[in-house]
């Protein structure tokens, strides 16, 4: 596996020609969490399938667009829909967009996702600030031949999430009366949900939430030294002793109900930056 600078430059040139001019903040929106795009002023859209070298968008829940514009006067680029390993992509595919947004000029990355609650003090419909993670996806987006052309090969993961933005988000939540839990996010490949035994294992490992995304993007953002803030919307409770059948429709519905609070947190943080 390889990435070339030339490919990235072509993707970036395509977007710059469309008017994607020096965005400050990149935002990745998770499953059921697309409505933040309505907050974007003067939007310019680029469908993933039209951007050179972008992976082709497949999942029906995502419309698959990169949208440029302003929120609260700041230039942003928003990924409406992300790429997952479970769609058959590899680690380089699912993180390609992070490298493109970085080359466009972003200086910070905001990430959202839908996740299951492993910590049973947390409930579905809660949000959780990700303060650390466990990579259970069995690979790395930095395990490729020419990685050293793009940054360090051995990347420090001491503070993968930006402590200053985490603090800011916590105080915004307090000020706005929004419950914001915090904890460790474990990433799995999916797309099947976990067995009871796997949920027990995840708890023993120290996870508070589990999902099928985010960690590869965070690893690449650390490679690029991009400060990150990431929030999970907890869409189901993973209680191995009382496990309920989950359906994806319900997960999307709960994400949608929680979404206005997530939008509030992100827009207030954009204002403060
Ligand atoms: N497991 C993995 N991914 C998820 C879950 C879950 O329980 N809920 C939402 N995304």
Coordinates of C-alpha atoms and ligand atoms in Angstrom, one line a residue:
X1 CA 0.0 0.0 0.0
X2 CA 1.2 3.5 -0.9
X3 CA -0.1 7.0 -1.1
X4 CA 1.5 9.5 -3.4
X5 CA 1.9 13.2 -2.9
X6 CA 0.8 13.7 -6.6
X7 CA -2.6 12.0 -5.9
X8 CA -3.2 14.2 -2.9
X9 CA -2.2 17.3 -4.8
X10 CA -4.7 16.5 -7.5
X11 CA -7.5 16.0 -5.0
X12 CA -6.6 19.3 -3.4
X13 CA -6.3 21.2 -6.7
X14 CA -9.8 19.9 -7.7
X15 CA -11.2 21.3 -4.4
X16 CA -9.3 24.6 -4.6
X17 CA -10.6 25.1 -8.1
X18 CA -14.1 24.7 -6.8
X19 CA -13.4 27.4 -4.2
X20 CA -12.3 25.4 -1.1
X21 CA -10.1 28.3 0.1
X22 CA -7.9 27.7 3.2
X23 CA -10.5 26.1 5.6
X24 CA -9.4 26.4 9.3
X25 CA -11.4 23.5 10.7
X26 CA -12.2 20.1 9.3
X27 CA -15.3 18.3 10.6
X28 CA -16.2 14.6 10.2
X29 CA -19.9 13.8 10.7
X30 CA -20.8 10.3 11.9
X31 CA -23.8 8.1 11.2
X32 CA -27.1 9.9 11.7
X33 CA -25.3 13.1 12.5
X34 CA -25.4 15.0 9.2
X35 CA -27.5 18.1 10.1
X36 CA -24.6 20.2 11.1
X37 CA -24.3 20.9 7.4
X38 CA -27.4 23.1 7.6
X39 CA -25.3 25.5 9.7
X40 CA -22.8 26.1 6.9
X41 CA -23.1 29.5 5.2
X42 CA -22.3 29.9 1.5
X43 CA -21.7 26.2 1.0
X44 CA -19.8 24.8 -1.9
X45 CA -20.2 21.0 -2.3
X46 CA -18.0 18.4 -3.8
X47 CA -19.4 14.9 -4.1
X48 CA -16.8 12.3 -3.0
X49 CA -17.3 10.4 -6.3
X50 CA -16.1 13.5 -8.2
X51 CA -13.0 14.2 -6.3
X52 CA -9.9 12.7 -7.9
X53 CA -8.5 9.7 -6.0
X54 CA -11.3 9.8 -3.3
X55 CA -12.7 6.4 -2.5
X56 CA -16.1 5.9 -4.1
X57 CA -18.9 6.5 -1.6
X58 CA -21.1 3.4 -0.9
X59 CA -23.0 3.4 2.3
X60 CA -26.7 4.4 1.9
X61 CA -26.8 6.3 5.2
X62 CA -24.3 8.8 4.0
X63 CA -24.7 11.1 1.1
X64 CA -20.9 11.3 0.7
X65 CA -20.0 15.0 0.2
X66 CA -17.3 17.4 1.2
X67 CA -18.9 20.8 2.0
X68 CA -16.9 24.0 2.3
X69 CA -18.3 27.2 3.8
X70 CA -18.4 29.2 7.0
X71 CA -19.8 28.5 10.5
X72 CA -19.8 31.4 12.9
X73 CA -17.5 33.3 10.5
X74 CA -14.9 30.5 10.4
X75 CA -14.0 28.7 7.3
X76 CA -14.8 25.0 7.6
X77 CA -14.7 21.9 5.5
X78 CA -17.2 19.2 6.5
X79 CA -17.3 15.6 5.6
X80 CA -20.9 14.6 5.3
X81 CA -20.4 10.8 5.6
X82 CA -17.2 9.0 6.3
X83 CA -15.6 5.8 5.0
X84 CA -15.5 2.6 7.1
X85 CA -13.4 -0.6 6.9
X86 CA -16.6 -2.6 7.0
X87 CA -17.5 -1.2 3.5
X88 CA -14.5 -3.0 2.2
X89 CA -12.1 0.0 2.1
X90 CA -8.6 -0.3 3.5
X91 CA -6.9 2.0 6.1
X92 CA -5.4 4.3 3.5
X93 CA -8.8 4.8 1.8
X94 CA -10.7 5.7 5.0
X95 CA -8.1 8.3 6.0
X96 CA -7.3 9.8 2.6
X97 CA -9.8 12.6 3.2
X98 CA -8.0 13.6 6.4
X99 CA -4.8 14.1 4.5
X100 CA -6.7 16.1 1.9
X101 CA -8.3 18.4 4.4
X102 CA -4.9 18.9 6.1
X103 CA -3.4 19.9 2.7
X104 CA -6.3 22.3 2.2
X105 CA -5.1 24.1 5.3
X106 CA -7.2 22.9 8.3
X107 CA -5.6 23.4 11.7
X108 CA -8.0 21.5 13.8
X109 CA -10.2 18.4 13.3
X110 CA -13.6 17.8 14.9
X111 CA -15.0 14.3 14.8
X112 CA -18.4 12.8 15.7
X113 CA -19.6 9.2 15.7
X114 CA -22.4 6.9 16.9
X115 CA -21.2 4.4 19.5
X116 CA -22.5 1.8 21.9
X117 CA -22.3 2.5 25.6
X118 CA -20.0 0.0 27.4
X119 CA -20.0 2.0 30.6
X120 CA -23.5 1.3 32.0
X121 CA -23.5 4.5 34.0
X122 CA -24.0 6.1 30.6
X123 CA -27.3 6.0 28.7
X124 CA -28.4 6.0 25.1
X125 CA -28.9 9.5 24.0
X126 CA -25.9 10.7 26.1
X127 CA -22.8 12.3 24.4
X128 CA -19.3 11.2 25.4
X129 CA -16.2 13.3 24.9
X130 CA -13.5 10.9 23.7
X131 CA -10.4 11.3 25.9
X132 CA -8.5 8.3 24.8
X133 CA -9.0 5.2 22.6
X134 CA -8.2 1.5 22.0
X135 CA -7.5 0.4 18.5
X136 CA -9.1 -3.0 17.9
X137 CA -9.3 -2.7 14.2
X138 CA -6.2 -5.0 13.7
X139 CA -4.1 -2.6 11.7
X140 CA -2.9 1.0 11.3
X141 CA -3.3 3.7 8.7
X142 CA 0.4 4.4 9.1
X143 CA 1.5 0.9 8.1
X144 CA 2.5 1.7 4.6
X145 CA 5.8 1.7 2.7
X146 CA 6.3 5.4 2.1
X147 CA 4.8 6.7 5.3
X148 CA 8.0 8.6 6.2
X149 CA 7.4 10.9 3.2
X150 CA 4.4 12.3 5.1
X151 CA 5.6 12.5 8.7
X152 CA 7.2 10.4 11.4
X153 CA 6.9 6.6 11.1
X154 CA 6.6 6.1 14.9
X155 CA 4.0 8.5 16.1
X156 CA 3.5 9.5 19.7
X157 CA 0.0 8.7 21.0
X158 CA 0.5 10.3 24.4
X159 CA -2.2 12.8 24.0
X160 CA -4.2 11.8 20.9
X161 CA -7.0 14.2 21.7
X162 CA -6.3 17.9 22.3
X163 CA -6.5 18.6 26.0
X164 CA -7.3 22.3 25.5
X165 CA -10.2 21.7 23.1
X166 CA -11.5 18.9 25.4
X167 CA -11.5 21.4 28.3
X168 CA -13.3 24.0 26.2
X169 CA -15.9 21.5 25.2
X170 CA -16.6 20.5 28.8
X171 CA -17.0 24.0 29.9
X172 CA -19.3 24.8 26.9
X173 CA -21.4 21.7 27.9
X174 CA -21.6 22.9 31.5
X175 CA -22.6 26.4 30.4
X176 CA -25.3 25.2 28.0
X177 CA -26.7 22.6 30.5
X178 CA -25.8 19.7 28.2
X179 CA -24.7 16.4 29.7
X180 CA -21.3 15.4 28.3
X181 CA -19.8 12.2 29.6
X182 CA -16.1 11.4 28.9
X183 CA -14.2 8.3 28.4
X184 CA -12.3 5.8 26.3
X185 CA -13.6 4.8 22.8
X186 CA -12.7 1.3 21.4
X187 CA -12.8 0.9 17.7
X188 CA -13.8 -2.4 16.1
X189 CA -14.2 -3.3 12.4
X190 CA -17.8 -4.4 12.4
X191 CA -20.2 -4.3 10.7
X192 CA -21.8 -6.9 13.0
X193 CA -22.4 -5.7 16.5
X194 CA -20.6 -7.4 19.4
X195 CA -21.5 -10.6 21.2
X196 CA -22.2 -10.5 24.9
X197 CA -18.7 -12.0 25.5
X198 CA -17.2 -9.2 23.4
X199 CA -19.0 -6.5 25.4
X200 CA -17.7 -8.1 28.6
X201 CA -14.2 -8.1 27.1
X202 CA -14.4 -4.4 26.1
X203 CA -15.5 -3.4 29.6
X204 CA -12.5 -5.3 31.1
X205 CA -10.2 -3.7 28.6
X206 CA -11.3 -0.2 29.9
X207 CA -13.6 1.0 27.1
X208 CA -16.5 3.2 27.9
X209 CA -17.9 3.2 24.3
X210 CA -17.5 1.1 21.2
X211 CA -17.9 2.0 17.5
X212 CA -16.6 1.2 14.0
X213 CA -14.8 4.4 13.1
X214 CA -12.8 7.4 14.3
X215 CA -9.6 5.8 15.5
X216 CA -7.9 5.5 12.0
X217 CA -8.7 9.2 11.4
X218 CA -7.4 10.2 14.8
X219 CA -4.1 8.2 14.2
X220 CA -3.6 10.0 10.9
X221 CA -4.5 13.4 12.4
X222 CA -1.8 12.7 15.0
X223 CA 0.6 11.9 12.2
X224 CA -0.2 15.3 10.8
X225 CA 0.0 16.9 14.2
X226 CA -3.6 18.2 13.9
X227 CA -5.3 18.9 17.2
X228 CA -8.5 16.8 17.5
X229 CA -11.7 16.9 19.5
X230 CA -14.1 13.9 19.1
X231 CA -17.5 13.2 20.5
X232 CA -19.5 10.0 20.5
X233 CA -23.3 10.0 20.5
X234 CA -24.2 6.9 22.5
X235 CA -27.0 5.1 20.6
X236 CA -27.4 1.8 22.5
X237 CA -26.5 0.3 25.8
X238 CA -24.2 -2.7 25.6
X239 CA -25.2 -4.5 28.8
X240 CA -24.2 -8.1 28.3
X241 CA -26.5 -9.4 31.0
X242 CA -29.5 -7.7 29.5
X243 CA -28.7 -7.3 25.9
X244 CA -31.5 -6.0 23.6
X245 CA -31.7 -6.6 19.9
X246 CA -30.3 -3.5 18.3
X247 CA -31.5 -2.3 14.9
X248 CA -29.6 0.1 12.9
X249 CA -32.7 2.2 12.2
X250 CA -33.0 2.8 16.0
X251 CA -29.3 3.7 16.2
X252 CA -29.8 6.3 13.5
X253 CA -33.0 7.6 15.2
X254 CA -31.3 8.1 18.5
X255 CA -28.3 9.7 16.9
X256 CA -30.7 12.1 15.2
X257 CA -32.5 13.0 18.4
X258 CA -29.2 13.8 20.1
X259 CA -27.8 15.7 17.2
X260 CA -29.0 19.2 18.1
X261 CA -27.0 19.0 21.3
X262 CA -23.9 17.9 19.4
X263 CA -24.4 20.7 16.8
X264 CA -24.6 23.2 19.7
X265 CA -21.3 21.9 21.2
X266 CA -19.5 22.1 17.9
X267 CA -20.8 25.5 16.9
X268 CA -20.0 27.0 20.3
X269 CA -16.5 25.5 20.1
X270 CA -16.0 27.0 16.6
X271 CA -17.0 30.4 18.0
X272 CA -14.4 30.1 20.7
X273 CA -11.5 29.1 18.5
Ligands
LIG1 N1 -21.0 -1.6 18.7 C1 -20.3 -1.1 17.7 N2 -20.6 -0.1 17.0 C2 -21.7 0.6 17.4 C3 -22.4 0.2 18.4 C4 -22.1 -1.0 19.1 O1 -22.8 -1.4 20.0 N3 -23.5 1.1 18.5 C5 -23.3 2.0 17.6 N4 -22.2 1.8 16.9

